[in-house]
Short mmCIF file of C-alpha atoms in Angstrom, two decimals:
data_model
loop_
_atom_site.label_atom_id
_atom_site.label_comp_id
_atom_site.label_asym_id
_atom_site.label_seq_id
_atom_site.Cartn_x
_atom_site.Cartn_y
_atom_site.Cartn_z
CA MET A 1 77.44 128.89 45.96
CA LYS A 2 77.75 125.99 43.30
CA ALA A 3 81.38 125.30 44.48
CA PHE A 4 80.20 125.21 48.13
CA ALA A 5 77.17 122.86 47.29
CA ALA A 6 79.57 120.59 45.23
CA LEU A 7 82.06 120.41 47.96
CA ALA A 8 79.43 119.71 50.62
CA ALA A 9 77.97 116.87 48.42
CA THR A 10 81.45 115.40 47.94
CA GLU A 11 82.27 115.59 51.62
CA LEU A 12 78.97 113.85 52.42
CA ARG A 13 79.58 111.11 50.02
CA LEU A 14 83.06 110.55 51.42
CA LEU A 15 81.68 110.49 54.97
CA LEU A 16 78.96 107.91 54.17
CA ARG A 17 81.48 105.69 52.27
CA ASP A 18 83.48 105.46 55.51
CA PRO A 19 82.46 102.16 57.21
CA ALA A 20 83.25 103.22 60.71
CA SER A 21 81.23 106.54 60.47
CA LEU A 22 78.45 104.71 58.69
CA PHE A 23 78.32 102.05 61.51
CA PHE A 24 78.56 104.39 64.45
CA MET A 25 76.16 107.04 63.10
CA MET A 26 73.53 104.76 61.56
CA VAL A 27 73.71 101.21 62.99
CA PHE A 28 75.12 101.51 66.43
CA PRO A 29 72.13 103.78 67.70
CA LEU A 30 69.69 101.29 66.33
CA MET A 31 71.42 98.42 68.11
CA LEU A 32 71.27 100.46 71.45
CA LEU A 33 67.55 101.20 70.72
CA VAL A 34 66.87 97.57 70.27
CA LEU A 35 68.70 96.69 73.57
CA LYS A 36 66.56 99.31 75.26
CA ARG A 37 63.46 97.66 73.82
CA GLY A 38 62.43 100.79 71.93
CA ASP A 39 62.40 103.10 74.95
CA SER A 40 61.50 106.43 73.31
CA GLY A 41 63.09 108.28 76.23
CA ALA A 42 66.48 107.18 75.10
CA VAL A 43 66.10 108.56 71.56
CA PRO A 44 67.10 112.27 72.23
CA GLY A 45 70.25 111.05 73.92
CA TYR A 46 71.04 108.84 71.03
CA ILE A 47 70.55 111.73 68.64
CA ALA A 48 73.04 113.73 70.64
CA MET A 49 75.42 110.70 70.49
CA ILE A 50 75.11 110.42 66.73
CA VAL A 51 76.05 114.12 66.14
CA ALA A 52 78.84 113.90 68.73
CA ILE A 53 80.42 110.90 66.94
CA GLY A 54 80.46 112.94 63.69
CA GLY A 55 81.49 116.28 65.10
CA MET A 56 84.07 115.23 67.72
CA GLY A 57 84.93 111.64 66.69
CA ALA A 58 85.35 112.01 62.87
CA LEU A 59 85.68 115.64 61.96
CA PRO A 60 89.03 116.53 63.73
CA GLY A 61 90.86 113.85 62.04
CA ILE A 62 89.38 114.78 58.57
CA VAL A 63 90.39 118.42 58.99
CA ALA A 64 93.76 117.47 60.32
CA SER A 65 94.31 115.26 57.28
CA TYR A 66 93.51 118.12 54.97
CA ARG A 67 96.09 120.22 56.62
CA GLU A 68 98.66 117.42 56.71
CA CYS A 69 98.25 116.62 53.09
CA LYS A 70 98.53 120.42 52.19
CA VAL A 71 94.90 120.40 50.83
CA LEU A 72 94.18 123.64 52.76
CA LYS A 73 97.42 125.28 51.70
CA ARG A 74 96.70 124.49 47.99
CA LEU A 75 93.13 125.86 48.26
CA ALA A 76 94.49 129.08 49.71
CA ILE A 77 95.86 130.01 46.32
CA THR A 78 92.76 129.11 44.39
CA PRO A 79 89.28 130.82 44.12
CA VAL A 80 87.98 128.24 46.50
CA SER A 81 88.86 129.44 49.99
CA PRO A 82 89.89 126.84 52.63
CA LEU A 83 87.00 128.25 54.64
CA VAL A 84 84.59 126.93 51.99
CA LEU A 85 86.04 123.40 52.43
CA LEU A 86 85.68 123.61 56.24
CA GLY A 87 82.18 124.99 55.88
CA ALA A 88 81.40 122.08 53.48
CA GLN A 89 82.66 119.64 56.05
CA LEU A 90 80.36 121.16 58.62
CA VAL A 91 77.32 120.83 56.36
CA ALA A 92 78.36 117.27 55.57
CA GLN A 93 78.58 116.36 59.16
CA VAL A 94 75.20 117.99 60.10
CA ALA A 95 73.57 116.19 57.06
CA ALA A 96 75.08 112.81 58.00
CA GLY A 97 73.87 113.31 61.57
CA LEU A 98 70.43 114.23 60.36
CA ALA A 99 70.22 111.10 58.21
CA GLY A 100 71.23 108.91 61.20
CA SER A 101 68.73 110.71 63.41
CA VAL A 102 65.98 110.30 60.89
CA VAL A 103 66.60 106.56 60.73
CA LEU A 104 66.63 106.25 64.41
CA VAL A 105 63.48 108.29 64.94
CA GLY A 106 61.73 106.47 62.21
CA ALA A 107 62.60 103.10 63.60
CA ALA A 108 61.48 104.16 67.16
CA ILE A 109 58.11 105.30 65.89
CA VAL A 110 57.42 102.67 63.19
CA VAL A 111 58.93 99.55 64.65
CA PHE A 112 58.64 100.22 68.41
CA GLY A 113 55.46 102.38 68.54
CA ALA A 114 57.17 105.32 70.17
CA LYS A 115 55.16 108.59 70.28
CA ALA A 116 56.18 111.28 67.80
CA PRO A 117 58.19 114.22 69.01
CA GLY A 118 56.12 116.66 71.05
CA ASN A 119 57.58 119.78 69.48
CA VAL A 120 59.12 119.21 66.06
CA LEU A 121 60.29 122.80 65.51
CA MET A 122 62.10 122.87 68.95
CA LEU A 123 63.60 119.43 68.12
CA ALA A 124 64.89 120.78 64.81
CA ALA A 125 66.37 123.87 66.49
CA ALA A 126 67.95 121.67 69.27
CA PHE A 127 69.30 119.24 66.70
CA LEU A 128 70.93 122.04 64.61
CA LEU A 129 72.41 123.89 67.57
CA CYS A 130 73.67 120.59 69.12
CA SER A 131 75.18 119.46 65.65
CA VAL A 132 76.95 122.71 65.06
CA MET A 133 78.13 122.94 68.62
CA VAL A 134 79.99 119.56 68.48
CA CYS A 135 81.45 120.39 65.07
CA THR A 136 82.90 123.62 66.42
CA LEU A 137 84.49 121.64 69.26
CA GLY A 138 85.80 119.36 66.61
CA PHE A 139 87.42 122.33 64.82
CA VAL A 140 88.98 123.31 68.18
CA ILE A 141 90.53 119.89 68.50
CA ALA A 142 91.75 120.01 64.93
CA ALA A 143 93.31 123.41 65.59
CA VAL A 144 95.18 122.35 68.56
CA VAL A 145 96.33 118.92 67.30
CA ARG A 146 98.00 119.32 64.02
CA ASN A 147 98.42 115.62 62.82
CA THR A 148 95.75 113.23 61.65
CA ARG A 149 96.30 110.39 64.03
CA GLY A 150 96.65 112.69 67.07
CA ALA A 151 93.45 114.66 66.21
CA SER A 152 91.46 111.50 65.72
CA LEU A 153 92.70 110.05 69.02
CA ILE A 154 92.07 113.24 71.08
CA GLY A 155 88.59 113.55 69.37
CA MET A 156 87.67 110.06 70.54
CA LEU A 157 89.19 110.58 73.92
CA VAL A 158 86.97 113.69 74.37
CA MET A 159 83.85 112.23 72.72
CA PHE A 160 83.54 108.90 74.49
CA PRO A 161 83.56 110.08 78.12
CA MET A 162 81.36 113.10 77.13
CA ILE A 163 78.56 110.97 75.58
CA PHE A 164 78.38 108.88 78.78
CA LEU A 165 78.67 111.68 81.35
CA ALA A 166 76.31 114.02 79.43
CA GLY A 167 73.51 111.40 79.43
CA ALA A 168 73.60 110.58 75.68
CA ALA A 169 74.52 106.84 76.01
CA VAL A 170 72.95 106.28 79.47
CA PRO A 171 70.59 108.33 81.55
CA ARG A 172 72.32 110.81 83.90
CA ASN A 173 70.23 109.66 86.86
CA ALA A 174 71.75 106.29 86.48
CA LEU A 175 75.28 107.76 87.24
CA PRO A 176 76.86 108.22 90.61
CA ALA A 177 76.56 111.75 92.05
CA PRO A 178 80.26 112.79 91.36
CA LEU A 179 79.95 111.82 87.69
CA ARG A 180 76.64 113.69 87.37
CA GLN A 181 78.37 116.74 88.78
CA ILE A 182 81.08 116.41 86.09
CA GLY A 183 78.50 116.14 83.46
CA ASP A 184 76.82 119.43 84.61
CA PHE A 185 79.83 121.23 83.02
CA LEU A 186 80.10 119.37 79.79
CA PRO A 187 79.01 121.17 76.59
CA LEU A 188 76.95 118.10 75.33
CA THR A 189 74.82 118.10 78.41
CA PRO A 190 72.63 121.04 77.39
CA GLY A 191 72.44 119.45 73.96
CA VAL A 192 70.86 116.33 75.50
CA GLU A 193 68.56 118.49 77.60
CA ALA A 194 67.42 120.54 74.72
CA LEU A 195 66.71 117.44 72.61
CA SER A 196 64.86 115.70 75.46
CA ASN A 197 62.79 118.83 76.18
CA ALA A 198 61.79 119.13 72.56
CA TRP A 199 60.99 115.46 72.33
CA SER A 200 58.67 115.65 75.31
CA GLY A 201 57.07 118.89 74.08
CA THR A 202 58.51 121.02 76.77
CA VAL A 203 59.66 124.57 75.73
CA ALA A 204 63.03 125.37 77.40
CA LEU A 205 65.24 128.06 75.91
CA PHE A 206 68.12 128.02 78.40
CA PRO A 207 69.80 124.85 76.99
CA LEU A 208 69.54 126.30 73.55
CA LEU A 209 71.14 129.51 74.73
CA ILE A 210 74.10 127.56 76.29
CA LEU A 211 74.45 125.68 73.00
CA ALA A 212 74.61 128.99 71.08
CA GLY A 213 77.07 130.48 73.47
CA THR A 214 79.32 127.43 73.21
CA ILE A 215 79.26 127.73 69.40
CA VAL A 216 80.45 131.38 69.59
CA VAL A 217 83.23 130.68 72.10
CA ALA A 218 84.44 127.53 70.24
CA THR A 219 84.38 129.33 66.97
CA VAL A 220 86.47 132.20 68.31
CA VAL A 221 88.97 129.83 69.84
CA ALA A 222 89.20 127.68 66.71
CA GLY A 223 89.66 130.71 64.59
CA ALA A 224 92.40 132.04 66.82
CA LEU A 225 94.33 128.76 66.97
CA PHE A 226 93.74 127.37 63.52
CA ARG A 227 96.64 127.22 60.94
CA TRP A 228 96.27 126.27 57.31
CA GLU A 229 99.57 124.34 57.41
#
């Protein structure tokens, strides 16, 4: 447990020292909130965007770099399993997403006078499931694309269209009908719905179940395809 906690803390420090990750997970959502003039209805989508940037935009390249640099192979012959390192990376991504989300929500409430979330417990559950879900998708990308540059590129190519079509960056009702139909089948869409429902105080379990199911499926796929070297 101590080794895992130390690894998770190290991974989080490394993540927060990355200027690109720090900007897109901390500063960029705040800029969008200012442009939206503090519209509290946009906050749940921006939270989903924050975790998607970490889980699909950053994580695949990080994991692929560990494989490419033989870090995972070396860990396989030590008492610290490579799974511990991957678990620590998951915890670090969730923690970084939480930090960015807390800053965003705090700014929305304190600076722009937005109402507090209607159901804090449901919001926490939606955040956790959405965060883990995008990270499992990131692990799938890292399992399929073996080199660092390729994994980072594919992660970005998957992440950017998804945050727009799923309603994270812009409301889905502002999209043309064909694009909304595509968004219906994207795994981030139930994440945005779950966060939005919790923010408004509505209790809706179906989006949470979809997120949980996606986590299970993506974990199985990543486990079947992943190679340590």
